[in-house]
XYZ file of C-alpha atoms in Angstrom:
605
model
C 71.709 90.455 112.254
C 70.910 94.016 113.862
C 72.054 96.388 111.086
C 74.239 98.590 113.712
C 76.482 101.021 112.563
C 79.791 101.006 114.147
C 81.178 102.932 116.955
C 84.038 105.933 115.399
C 85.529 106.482 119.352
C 87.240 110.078 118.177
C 85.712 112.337 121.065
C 83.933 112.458 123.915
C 81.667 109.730 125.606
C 77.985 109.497 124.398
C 76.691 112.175 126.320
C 73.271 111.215 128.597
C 70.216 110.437 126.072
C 67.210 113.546 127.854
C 63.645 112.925 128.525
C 61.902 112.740 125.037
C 59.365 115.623 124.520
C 55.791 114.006 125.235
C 52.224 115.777 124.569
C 50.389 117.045 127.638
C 47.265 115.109 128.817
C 44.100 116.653 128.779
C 43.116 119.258 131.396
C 41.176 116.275 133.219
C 44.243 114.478 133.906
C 46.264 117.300 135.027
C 43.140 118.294 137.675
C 43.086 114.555 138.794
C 46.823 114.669 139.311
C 46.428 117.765 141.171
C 43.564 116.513 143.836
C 45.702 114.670 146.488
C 46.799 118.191 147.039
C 44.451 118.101 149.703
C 45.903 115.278 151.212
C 47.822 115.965 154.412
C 51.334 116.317 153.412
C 53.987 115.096 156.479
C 54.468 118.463 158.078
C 50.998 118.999 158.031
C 50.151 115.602 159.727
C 51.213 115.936 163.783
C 47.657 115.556 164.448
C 46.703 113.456 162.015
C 44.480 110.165 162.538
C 46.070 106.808 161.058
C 43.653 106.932 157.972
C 45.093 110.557 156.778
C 48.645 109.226 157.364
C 47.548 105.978 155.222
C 46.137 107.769 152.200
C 49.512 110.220 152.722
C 51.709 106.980 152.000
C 49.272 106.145 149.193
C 49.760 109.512 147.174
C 53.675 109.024 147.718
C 53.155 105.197 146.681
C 52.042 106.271 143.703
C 54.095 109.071 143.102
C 57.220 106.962 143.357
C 55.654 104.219 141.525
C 54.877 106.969 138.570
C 58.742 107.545 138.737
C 59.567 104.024 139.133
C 58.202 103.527 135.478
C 59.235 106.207 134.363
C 62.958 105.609 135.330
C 62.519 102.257 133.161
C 61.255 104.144 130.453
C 64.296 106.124 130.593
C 66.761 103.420 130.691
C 65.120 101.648 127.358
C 65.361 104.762 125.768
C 69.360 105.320 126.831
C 69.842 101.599 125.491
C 68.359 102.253 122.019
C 69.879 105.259 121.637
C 73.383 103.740 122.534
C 72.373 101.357 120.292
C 72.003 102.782 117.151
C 74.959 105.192 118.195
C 76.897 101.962 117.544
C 77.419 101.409 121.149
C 80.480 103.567 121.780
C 82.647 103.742 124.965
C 80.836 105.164 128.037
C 83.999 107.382 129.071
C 83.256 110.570 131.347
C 86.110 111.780 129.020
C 87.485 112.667 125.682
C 89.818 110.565 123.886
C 90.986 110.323 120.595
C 91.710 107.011 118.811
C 95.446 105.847 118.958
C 95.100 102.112 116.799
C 92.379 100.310 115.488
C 93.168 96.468 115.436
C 90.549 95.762 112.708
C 92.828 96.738 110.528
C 96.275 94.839 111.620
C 97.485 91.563 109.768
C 95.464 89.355 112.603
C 92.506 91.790 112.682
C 90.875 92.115 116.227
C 87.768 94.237 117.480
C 90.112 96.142 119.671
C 91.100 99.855 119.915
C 93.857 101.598 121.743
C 92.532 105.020 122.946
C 94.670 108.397 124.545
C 92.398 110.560 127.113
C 92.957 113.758 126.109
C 91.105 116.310 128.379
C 88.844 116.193 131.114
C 86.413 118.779 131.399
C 88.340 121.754 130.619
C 91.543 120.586 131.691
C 93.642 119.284 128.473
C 95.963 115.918 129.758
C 99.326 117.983 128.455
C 98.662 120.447 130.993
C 98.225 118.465 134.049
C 100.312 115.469 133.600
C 103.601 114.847 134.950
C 106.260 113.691 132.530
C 108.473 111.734 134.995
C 105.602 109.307 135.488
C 105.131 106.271 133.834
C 101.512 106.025 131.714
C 98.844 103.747 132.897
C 97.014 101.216 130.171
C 93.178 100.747 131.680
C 91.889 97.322 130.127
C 88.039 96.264 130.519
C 86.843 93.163 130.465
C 85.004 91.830 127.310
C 82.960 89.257 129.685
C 79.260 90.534 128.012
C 79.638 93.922 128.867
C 81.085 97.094 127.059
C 83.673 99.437 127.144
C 83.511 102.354 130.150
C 83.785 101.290 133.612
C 87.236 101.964 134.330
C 86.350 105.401 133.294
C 82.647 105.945 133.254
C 83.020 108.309 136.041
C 85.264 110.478 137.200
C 86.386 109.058 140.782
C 87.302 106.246 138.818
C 90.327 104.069 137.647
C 91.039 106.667 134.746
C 90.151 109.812 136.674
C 92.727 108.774 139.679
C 95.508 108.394 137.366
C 94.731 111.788 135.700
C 94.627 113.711 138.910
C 98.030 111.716 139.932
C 99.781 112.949 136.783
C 100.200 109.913 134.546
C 99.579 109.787 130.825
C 96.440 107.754 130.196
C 95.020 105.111 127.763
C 92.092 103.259 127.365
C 91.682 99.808 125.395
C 88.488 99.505 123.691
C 86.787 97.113 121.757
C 83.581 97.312 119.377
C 80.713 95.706 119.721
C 81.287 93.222 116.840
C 84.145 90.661 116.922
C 85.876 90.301 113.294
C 85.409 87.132 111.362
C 86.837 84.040 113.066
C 88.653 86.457 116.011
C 90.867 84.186 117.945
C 92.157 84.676 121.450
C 95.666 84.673 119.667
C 94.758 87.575 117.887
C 93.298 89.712 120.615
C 96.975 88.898 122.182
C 99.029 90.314 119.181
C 96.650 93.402 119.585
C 97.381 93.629 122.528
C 101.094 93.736 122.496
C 100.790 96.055 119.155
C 98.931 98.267 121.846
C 101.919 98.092 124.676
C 104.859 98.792 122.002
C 103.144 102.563 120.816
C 102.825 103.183 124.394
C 106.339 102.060 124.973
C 107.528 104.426 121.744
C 105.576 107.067 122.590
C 106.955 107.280 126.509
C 110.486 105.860 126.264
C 112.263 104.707 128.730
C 108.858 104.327 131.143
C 107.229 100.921 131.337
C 103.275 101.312 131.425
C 101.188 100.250 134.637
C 98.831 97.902 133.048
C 95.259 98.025 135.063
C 93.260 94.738 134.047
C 89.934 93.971 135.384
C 88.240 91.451 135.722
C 88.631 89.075 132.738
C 90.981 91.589 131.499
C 93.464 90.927 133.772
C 94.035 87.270 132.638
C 94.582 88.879 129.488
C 96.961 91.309 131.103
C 98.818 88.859 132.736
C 99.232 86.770 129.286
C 100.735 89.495 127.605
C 103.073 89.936 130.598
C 104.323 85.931 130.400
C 104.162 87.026 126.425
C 106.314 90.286 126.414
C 108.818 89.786 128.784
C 110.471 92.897 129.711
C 107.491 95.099 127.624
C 104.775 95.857 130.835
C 105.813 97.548 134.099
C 104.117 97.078 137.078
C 100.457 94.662 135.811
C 97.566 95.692 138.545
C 94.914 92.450 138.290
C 91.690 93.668 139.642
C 89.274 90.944 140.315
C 91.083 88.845 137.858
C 89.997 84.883 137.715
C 93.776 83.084 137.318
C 92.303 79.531 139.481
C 89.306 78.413 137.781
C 88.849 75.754 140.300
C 89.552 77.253 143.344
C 86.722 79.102 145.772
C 85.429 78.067 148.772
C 82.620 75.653 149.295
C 78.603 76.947 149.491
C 80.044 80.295 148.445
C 81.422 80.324 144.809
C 79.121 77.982 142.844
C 79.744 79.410 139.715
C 82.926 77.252 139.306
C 80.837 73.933 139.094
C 78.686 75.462 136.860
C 80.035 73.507 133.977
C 79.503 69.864 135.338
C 75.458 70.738 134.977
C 76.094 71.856 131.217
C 77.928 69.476 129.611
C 80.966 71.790 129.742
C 82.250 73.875 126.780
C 79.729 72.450 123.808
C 76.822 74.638 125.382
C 78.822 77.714 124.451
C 80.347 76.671 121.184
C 76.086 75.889 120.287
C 75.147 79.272 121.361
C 77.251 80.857 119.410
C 76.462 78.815 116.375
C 73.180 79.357 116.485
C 73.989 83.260 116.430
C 75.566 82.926 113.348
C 79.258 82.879 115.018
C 79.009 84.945 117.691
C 78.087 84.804 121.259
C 76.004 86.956 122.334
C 77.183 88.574 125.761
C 73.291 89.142 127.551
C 74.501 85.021 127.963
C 76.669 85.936 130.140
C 75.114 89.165 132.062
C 72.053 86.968 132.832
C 74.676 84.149 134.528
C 75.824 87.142 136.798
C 72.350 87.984 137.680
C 71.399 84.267 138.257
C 74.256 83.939 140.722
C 72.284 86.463 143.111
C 69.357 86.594 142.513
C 68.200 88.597 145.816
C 70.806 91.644 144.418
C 68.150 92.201 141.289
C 65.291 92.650 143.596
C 67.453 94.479 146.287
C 68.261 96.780 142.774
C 64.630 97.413 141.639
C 63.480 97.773 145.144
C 66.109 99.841 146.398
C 65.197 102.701 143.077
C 61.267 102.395 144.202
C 62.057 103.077 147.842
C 64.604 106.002 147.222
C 63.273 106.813 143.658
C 63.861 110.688 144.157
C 67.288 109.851 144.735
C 68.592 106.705 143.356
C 66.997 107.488 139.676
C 70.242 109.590 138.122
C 72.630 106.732 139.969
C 70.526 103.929 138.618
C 70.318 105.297 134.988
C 74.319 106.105 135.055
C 75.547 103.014 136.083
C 72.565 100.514 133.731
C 73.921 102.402 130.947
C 76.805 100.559 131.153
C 75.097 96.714 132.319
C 72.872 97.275 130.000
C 75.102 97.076 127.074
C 75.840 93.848 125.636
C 78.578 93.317 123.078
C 79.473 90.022 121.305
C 82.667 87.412 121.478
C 83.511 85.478 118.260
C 82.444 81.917 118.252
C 86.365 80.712 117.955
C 87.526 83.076 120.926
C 85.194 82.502 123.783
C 85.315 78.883 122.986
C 89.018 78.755 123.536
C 88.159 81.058 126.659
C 85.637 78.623 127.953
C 87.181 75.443 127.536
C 91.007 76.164 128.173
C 90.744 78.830 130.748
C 87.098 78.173 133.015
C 86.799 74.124 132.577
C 90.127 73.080 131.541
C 92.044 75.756 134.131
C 95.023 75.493 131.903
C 96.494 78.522 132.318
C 98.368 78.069 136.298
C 99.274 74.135 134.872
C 101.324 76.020 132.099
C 99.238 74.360 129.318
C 97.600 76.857 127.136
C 98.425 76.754 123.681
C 97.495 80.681 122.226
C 98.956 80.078 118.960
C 101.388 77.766 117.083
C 104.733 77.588 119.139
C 103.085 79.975 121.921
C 102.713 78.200 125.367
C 102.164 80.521 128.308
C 103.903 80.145 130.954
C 103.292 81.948 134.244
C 106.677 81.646 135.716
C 108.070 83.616 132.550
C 106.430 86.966 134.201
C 109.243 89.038 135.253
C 107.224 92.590 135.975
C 105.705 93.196 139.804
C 102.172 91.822 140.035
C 99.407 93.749 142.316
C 96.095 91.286 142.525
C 93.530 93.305 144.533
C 90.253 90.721 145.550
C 87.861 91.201 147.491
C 85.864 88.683 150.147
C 82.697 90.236 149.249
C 83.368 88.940 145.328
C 81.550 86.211 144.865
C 82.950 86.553 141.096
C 85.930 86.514 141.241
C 86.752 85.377 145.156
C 90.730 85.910 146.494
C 91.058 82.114 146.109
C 90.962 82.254 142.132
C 93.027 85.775 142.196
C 95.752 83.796 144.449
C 95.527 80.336 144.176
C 97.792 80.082 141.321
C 100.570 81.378 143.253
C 101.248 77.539 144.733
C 100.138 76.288 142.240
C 103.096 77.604 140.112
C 105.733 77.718 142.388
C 106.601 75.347 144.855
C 107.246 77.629 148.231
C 108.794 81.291 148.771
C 111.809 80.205 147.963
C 110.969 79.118 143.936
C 109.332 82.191 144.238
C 112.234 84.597 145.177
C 114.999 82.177 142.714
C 112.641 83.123 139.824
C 112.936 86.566 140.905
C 109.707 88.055 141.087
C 107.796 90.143 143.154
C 103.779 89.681 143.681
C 102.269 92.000 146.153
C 97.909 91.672 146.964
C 95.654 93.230 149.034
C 91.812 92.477 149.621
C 88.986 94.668 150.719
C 86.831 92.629 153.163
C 83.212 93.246 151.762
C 83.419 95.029 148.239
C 81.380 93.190 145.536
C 82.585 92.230 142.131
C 81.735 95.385 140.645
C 82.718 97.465 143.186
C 86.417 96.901 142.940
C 85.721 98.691 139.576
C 83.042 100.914 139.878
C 82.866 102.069 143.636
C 84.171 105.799 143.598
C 85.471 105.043 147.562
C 87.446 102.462 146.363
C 88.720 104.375 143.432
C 89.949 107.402 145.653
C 91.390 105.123 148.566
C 92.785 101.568 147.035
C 93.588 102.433 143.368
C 95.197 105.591 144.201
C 97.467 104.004 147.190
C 98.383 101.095 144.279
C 99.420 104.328 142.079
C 101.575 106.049 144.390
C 103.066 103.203 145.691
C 104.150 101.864 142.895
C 107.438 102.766 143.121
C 107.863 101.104 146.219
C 106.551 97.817 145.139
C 108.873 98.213 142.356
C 111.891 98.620 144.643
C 110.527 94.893 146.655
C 112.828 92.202 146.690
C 111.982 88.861 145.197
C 109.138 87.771 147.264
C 105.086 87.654 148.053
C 104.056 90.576 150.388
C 100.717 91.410 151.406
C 100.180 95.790 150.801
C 98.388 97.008 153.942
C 97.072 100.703 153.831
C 96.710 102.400 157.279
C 94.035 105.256 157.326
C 93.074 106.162 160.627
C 90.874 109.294 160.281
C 88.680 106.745 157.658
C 88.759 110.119 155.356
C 89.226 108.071 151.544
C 90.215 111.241 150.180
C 93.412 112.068 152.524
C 96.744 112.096 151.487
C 99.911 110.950 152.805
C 101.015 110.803 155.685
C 97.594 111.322 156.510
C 97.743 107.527 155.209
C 100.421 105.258 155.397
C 101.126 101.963 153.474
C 103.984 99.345 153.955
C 104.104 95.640 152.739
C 103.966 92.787 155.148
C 106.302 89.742 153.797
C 104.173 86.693 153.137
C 105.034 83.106 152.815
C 103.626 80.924 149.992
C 102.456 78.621 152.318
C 100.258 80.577 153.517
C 97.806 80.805 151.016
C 95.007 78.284 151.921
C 94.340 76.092 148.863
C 91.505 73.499 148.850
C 90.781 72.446 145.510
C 88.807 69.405 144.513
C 91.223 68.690 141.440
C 90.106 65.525 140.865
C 86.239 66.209 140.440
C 87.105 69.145 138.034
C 89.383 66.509 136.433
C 86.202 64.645 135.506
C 84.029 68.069 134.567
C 87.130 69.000 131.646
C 87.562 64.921 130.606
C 83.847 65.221 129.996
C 83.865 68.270 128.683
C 86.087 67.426 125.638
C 84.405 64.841 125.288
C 81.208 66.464 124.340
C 82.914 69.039 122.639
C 84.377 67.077 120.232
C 80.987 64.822 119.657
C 79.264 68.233 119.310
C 81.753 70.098 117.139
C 82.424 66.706 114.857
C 78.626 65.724 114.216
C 75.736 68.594 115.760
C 78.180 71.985 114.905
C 78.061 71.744 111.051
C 73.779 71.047 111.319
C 73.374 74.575 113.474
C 75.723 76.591 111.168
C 73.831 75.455 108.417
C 70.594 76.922 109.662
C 71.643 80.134 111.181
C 72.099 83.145 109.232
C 72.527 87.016 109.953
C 68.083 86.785 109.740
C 68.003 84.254 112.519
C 70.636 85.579 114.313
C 68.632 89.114 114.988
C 65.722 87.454 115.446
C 67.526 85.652 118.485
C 69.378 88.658 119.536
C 66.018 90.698 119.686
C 64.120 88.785 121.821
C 66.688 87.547 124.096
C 64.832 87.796 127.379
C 67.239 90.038 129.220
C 66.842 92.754 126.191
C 63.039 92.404 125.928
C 62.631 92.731 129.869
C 64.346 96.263 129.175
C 63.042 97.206 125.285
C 59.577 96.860 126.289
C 59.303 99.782 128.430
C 60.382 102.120 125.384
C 57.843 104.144 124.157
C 58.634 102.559 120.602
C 57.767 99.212 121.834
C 55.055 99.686 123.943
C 52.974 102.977 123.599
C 51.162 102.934 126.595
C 54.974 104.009 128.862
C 53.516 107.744 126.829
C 51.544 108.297 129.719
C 54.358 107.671 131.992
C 56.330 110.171 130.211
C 53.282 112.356 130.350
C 52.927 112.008 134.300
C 56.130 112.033 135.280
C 56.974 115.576 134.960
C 53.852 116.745 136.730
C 54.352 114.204 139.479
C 58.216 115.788 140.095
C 56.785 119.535 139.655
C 54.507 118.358 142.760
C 56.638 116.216 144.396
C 57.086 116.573 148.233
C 58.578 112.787 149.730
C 57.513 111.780 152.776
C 60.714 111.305 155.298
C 62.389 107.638 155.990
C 60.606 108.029 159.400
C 57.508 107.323 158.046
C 55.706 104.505 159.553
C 54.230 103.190 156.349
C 57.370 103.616 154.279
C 59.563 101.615 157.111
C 57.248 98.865 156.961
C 57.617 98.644 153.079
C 61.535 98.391 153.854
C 60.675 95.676 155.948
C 58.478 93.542 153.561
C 61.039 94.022 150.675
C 63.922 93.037 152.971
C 62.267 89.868 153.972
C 60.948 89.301 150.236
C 65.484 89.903 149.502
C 65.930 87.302 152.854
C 63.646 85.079 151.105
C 65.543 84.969 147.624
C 68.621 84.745 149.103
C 67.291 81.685 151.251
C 66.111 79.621 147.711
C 69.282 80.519 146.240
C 71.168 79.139 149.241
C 69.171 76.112 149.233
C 69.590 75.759 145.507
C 73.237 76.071 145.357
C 73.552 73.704 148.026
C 71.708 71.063 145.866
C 73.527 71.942 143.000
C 76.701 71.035 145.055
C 75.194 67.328 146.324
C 74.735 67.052 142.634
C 77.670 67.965 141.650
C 79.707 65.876 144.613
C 76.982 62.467 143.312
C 78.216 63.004 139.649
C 82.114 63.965 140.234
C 83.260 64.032 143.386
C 83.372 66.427 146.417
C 84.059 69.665 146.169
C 85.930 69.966 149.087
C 89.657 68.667 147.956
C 92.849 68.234 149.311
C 95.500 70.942 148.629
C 97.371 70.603 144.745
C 100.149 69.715 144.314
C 102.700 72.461 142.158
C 102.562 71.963 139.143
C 105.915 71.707 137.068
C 106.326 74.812 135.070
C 109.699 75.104 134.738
C-alpha cells in the first residue's frame, strides 16, 4: 500500500501545483520553432490561396496539439503532487478543523470543518447571526472532498455571500479499519450536535449531494428533531426506478453477479475499495462525454486549459471505501433498494425508517442526470406513503424542483446553477419551512434570464402537488430476482472464495494494484517522472504560448475538425445506445422486463 501521508485540513485548500522549471532546448529547436513565422497568419491571409490557408491550420494544429500535451502533463503533475500532499480538500477557502472522527469511540475517516475566511473577508465579519448555518456534505462515491466548494460560485460560496455560518464535512482518503456504514452515521450525528451547540436555537440546512444525500436523509430518519431544512441534490433514494433505454446503470448488477464483485475487489485491495472502480463506471456510462472532454480542450486549448486543469483536479482524485461499508452500500442500498421498503438494518436495534423524517425535504434532479435521474430522487415518495393524504397525516413537507438539461455534475459544480437554484433554495427556505403538510413542486420565475438578479427581479412560489402524480414504473419483480441472486452469490462468495483472496492480498499487492489501475496509469504516464520524453513538452510549450496567435472559429479548416469530432462523439454515442439496448434484452431474457407496473406502497408504518 502507497505510503501516503495523511491530509492535516487546518488552512487553506492546496493551492494550484505551477509549471515545473524545464531546461531550454538547444538554439536549433528554438529557430525551428520560430520558422512558421513566415507562415501567413489569419489577418494576413485575405488573399491567400487554399494551400497557405492549409499549412496556416497546420502550424495552429500543432500548436494546440503542443498544448494539448502539455495540459496532460500538467494534470499528472497536479495529481502527484495532491498525492503526496495526502490528498487534502480542494476548497477555494480556508477552514479550520472542527472534529476528527478517527478519533471517536466508532472511529470514521470523517472530519467536520468551519470556513473561516474567504479571500480577505474573515466569515465573523460578513455573516448574519439570525441565520441558520448550512452543513455542505460530499459524496464519498470514488471521488474526494471539494466540489461543493472548489470554487467560489459554488454551494459554499452562495451561502457565504447570503450570510450563513458555514461547514464542510470531509473525509480522508483512507477509511479506518473495518469502517462500517453505522459508524459513518454516528459521525455524522456527532457532527450535527456541535453545530447545534455552537448555534443554539437554529437548526442547520443540511446540503447532501449526490450519495451524500442518502446519508443526509438517514441521519434525518436517525435524529429526529436534530436537522432543519435537508437539501438532497442529485441524491439516489429509488435504486430501481429510471426510465427505460435511458438509466442503464440500475441493471448493472444483474450482468455482475450483484454485490460479490464488490466485496472481491475490495479483498483483493487488502480491505478497501478502491474508488477509480467507481469513476471509470461513470465514464463507461457515456462514453461519447470523454471524447467530447479531450476534444473539446484540443479545439479550444487556449481557453479551456485553466477550466480543464481546475475541475480534473478534483475527478482525478480517488479516495478509498472500507471493504465492510461499501458492501453494506452496495448490497442494501443499489441491489437490495432497502432503504424506501423501510428495511435497512444500520446497526443493532437501528432500522431506518423514512416516514420517521419530520424536517422539510428539498430534492433538486435534473432530466439531463443520467446518474441520478428525478425518478430515483422521487420515486420513493409513493413508495412510502400511500397518497397526499398519508403524506400530510404524517405531517411533513417535501418540496422538489428539476432543471431540464443539467448533467450529474452540474447540479454540483455548474457556477449558473450555483448563483440561480441553490441560492433561491437558500432564501426561500423560510418559506418552505412555513408549508403545510404536503408535496409542492418550487418553481422559480426569472424573466430577464440574468442568474445573478435578485428578488423581485425573481420570484418563486410552490405549486401543490399530488402524490399521484409522480409517474412510477418500476420492474419490481425483475430486480426481485437481481437481489435474490445477489445474496445468493454473496454468501457462496463471502462463505468459501472471501477467506482465499484475503489470504493473498497484503498492503504489497494492494499498491501494486492501486498503481497500475488503468484509469491512474492513463493519467501518471504523462508526468515527467514517468515518462521523460513529456520534458520536451514542457520545453515547447512555453515558446509555443510566447508565439501563439489562434486562428478564429471561422476558420474553414478548424470548422471542419468540429465537424469530424462531432460525428466521431455521434458515433460513440450511437455504440453506446446500441449497447445499452442489448444489455437491456439481456437483462429482460435473464429477469424480466424492465418496463414494470407501478409498486405498490410499501408498509412503513
Amino acid at each position: 500500500m502507497t505510503d501516503v501521508k495523511q491530509a492535516q485540513p487546518t488552512g487553506h485548500g492546496e493551492a494550484k501545483t505551477s509549471r515545473s522549471a524545464t531546461e531550454t532546448l538547444p538554439a536549433r529547436v528554438q529557430s525551428i520553432t520560430a520558422l512558421p513565422a513566415v507562415i501567413p497568419r489569419q489577418d494576413d491571409r485575405a488573399d491567400e490561396n487554399p494551400w497557405q490557408g492549409f499549412w496556416a491550420y497546420q502550424r495552429d494544429a500543432w500548436e494546440r496539439g503542443i498544448l494539448f500535451w502539455d495540459t496532460l502533463r500538467q494534470r499528472a503533475v497536479n495529481m502527484i503532487a495532491h498525492e503526496r500532499a495526502g490528498k487534502p480538500p480542494l476548497l477555494d477557502f480556508e477552514y479550520e478543523m472542527i472534529l476528527d472522527a478517527r478519533r471517536f469511540d466508532q472511529p470514521a475517516n470523517y472530519a467536520l470543518l468551519r470556513i473561516t475566511r474567504i479571500d480577505e473577508a474573515c466569515l465573523e465579519d460578513c455573516f448574519d447571526p439570525s441565520k441558520p448555518p448550512v452543513v455542505v456534505m460530499d459524496p464519498r462515491a470514488g471521488h474526494g472532498p471539494g466540489i461543493g466548494g472548489f470554487k467560489r460560485d459554488s454551494e459554499i460560496g452562495i451561502a457565504m455571500h447570503q450570510g450563513h455560518p458555514v461547514y464542510f464535512v470531509s473525509f480522508f482518503p483512507e477509511p479506518c479499519t473495518g469502517q462500517t456504514l453505522g459508524d459513518v452515521l454516528h459521525a455524522l450525528r456527532r457532527f450535527v450536535e456541535e453545530v447545534v451547540r455552537r448555534h443554539p436555537g437554529e437548526a442547520p440546512i443540511l446540503y447532501g449531494n449526490c450519495q451524500a444525500g442518502w446519508a443526509a436523509t438517514l441521519l434525518s430518519a436517525d435524529c429526529e428533531g436534530l436537522v432543519g431544512p435537508t437539501v438532497l441534490n442529485g441524491s439516489p433514494l429509488s435504486y430501481w426506478a429510471g426510465k427505460s433505454g435511458v438509466n442503464p446503470m440500475r441493471i448493472a448488477a444483474g450482468f455482475v453477479g450483484g454485490a460479490w464483485m464488490t466485496h472481491f475487489l475490495a479483498d483483493l485491495d487488502d480491505g478497501r475499495l478502491d474508488g477509480a472502480w467507481l469513476i471509470a463506471n461513470f465514464e463507461n456510462l457515456k462514453p461519447e462525454s470523454v471524447w467530447d472532454k479531450y476534444a473539446n480542450l484540443f479545439t479550444d486549448v487556449d481557453t479551456e486549459r485553466e477550466r480543464f486543469l481546475e475541475f480534473e483536479r478534483w475527478w482525478n482524485a480517488w479516495y478509498f471505501l472500507s471493504r465492510e461499508e461499501i458492501v453494506a452500500i452496495v448490497e442494501n442500498l443499489f441491489i437490495g433498494n432497502k432503504l424506501e421498503e423501510g428495511k435497512l438494518h444500520v446497526c443493532d436495534g437501528c432500522t431506518v425508517n423514512l416516514r420517521h423524517i419530520r424536517n422539510p425535504l428539498v430534492i433538486f434532479a435534473s432530466y439531463g442526470d443520467n446518474i441520478t435521474p428525478p425518478q430515483q430522487a422521487l420515486d420513493w415518495i409513493p413508495a412510502v406513503y400511500r397518497d397526499t393524504a398519508d403524506l400530510k397525516a404524517a405531517g411533513q413537507r417535501i418540496v422538489y424542483l428539476t432543471n431540464p438539461h443539467i448533467g450529474h455534475l452540474g447540479i454540483f459544480v455548474s457556477a449558473k446553477v450555483a448563483r440561480f437554484e441553490h441560492r433561491a433554495i437558500l432564501e426561500s427556505i423560510e418559506e418552505i419551512s412555513a408549508l403545510p403538510p404536503g408535496l409542492y413542486e418550487m418553481k422559480i420565475d426569472n424573466p430577464s434570464g440574468d442568474p445573478d438578479c435578485n428578488k423581485p427581479s425573481y420570484t418563486v412560489h410552490f405549486e401543490e402537488r399530488d402524490v399521484t402524480d409522480i409517474e412510477v414504473d418500476i420492474p419490481s419483480q425483475a430486480f426481485e430476482r437481481v437481489r435474490e441472486m445477489s445474496e445468493a452469490n454473496e454468501e457462496f462468495y463471502s462463505t468459501f472464495i472471501s477467506p482465499f483472496v484475503r489470504g493473498l492480498s497484503n498492503p504489497a499487492t494492494a499498491s501494486m494494484i492501486e498503481w497500475l489501475h488503468p484509469m491512474r496509469t492513463s493519467r501518471y504516464l504523462f508526468s515527467e517522472e514517468f515518462n521523460p520524453w513529456m520534458r520536451a513538452i514542457a520545453a515547447l510549450a512555453p515558446m509555443v504560448e510566447r508565439g501563439r496567435t489562434p486562428l478564429p472559429s471561422t476558420d474553414p479548416f478548424r470548422a471542419a475538425e468540429r465537424e469530424a469530432s462531432e460525428r466521431i462523439s455521434k458515433m460513440i454515442q450511437q455504440a453506446r445506445e446500441h449497447r445499452d439496448a442489448m444489455e437491456e434484452e439481456a437483462f429482460a431474457l435473464a429477469y424480466g422486463s424492465v418496463a414494470g407496473r407501478p409498486a405498490d406502497p410499501v408498509e412503513n408504518h
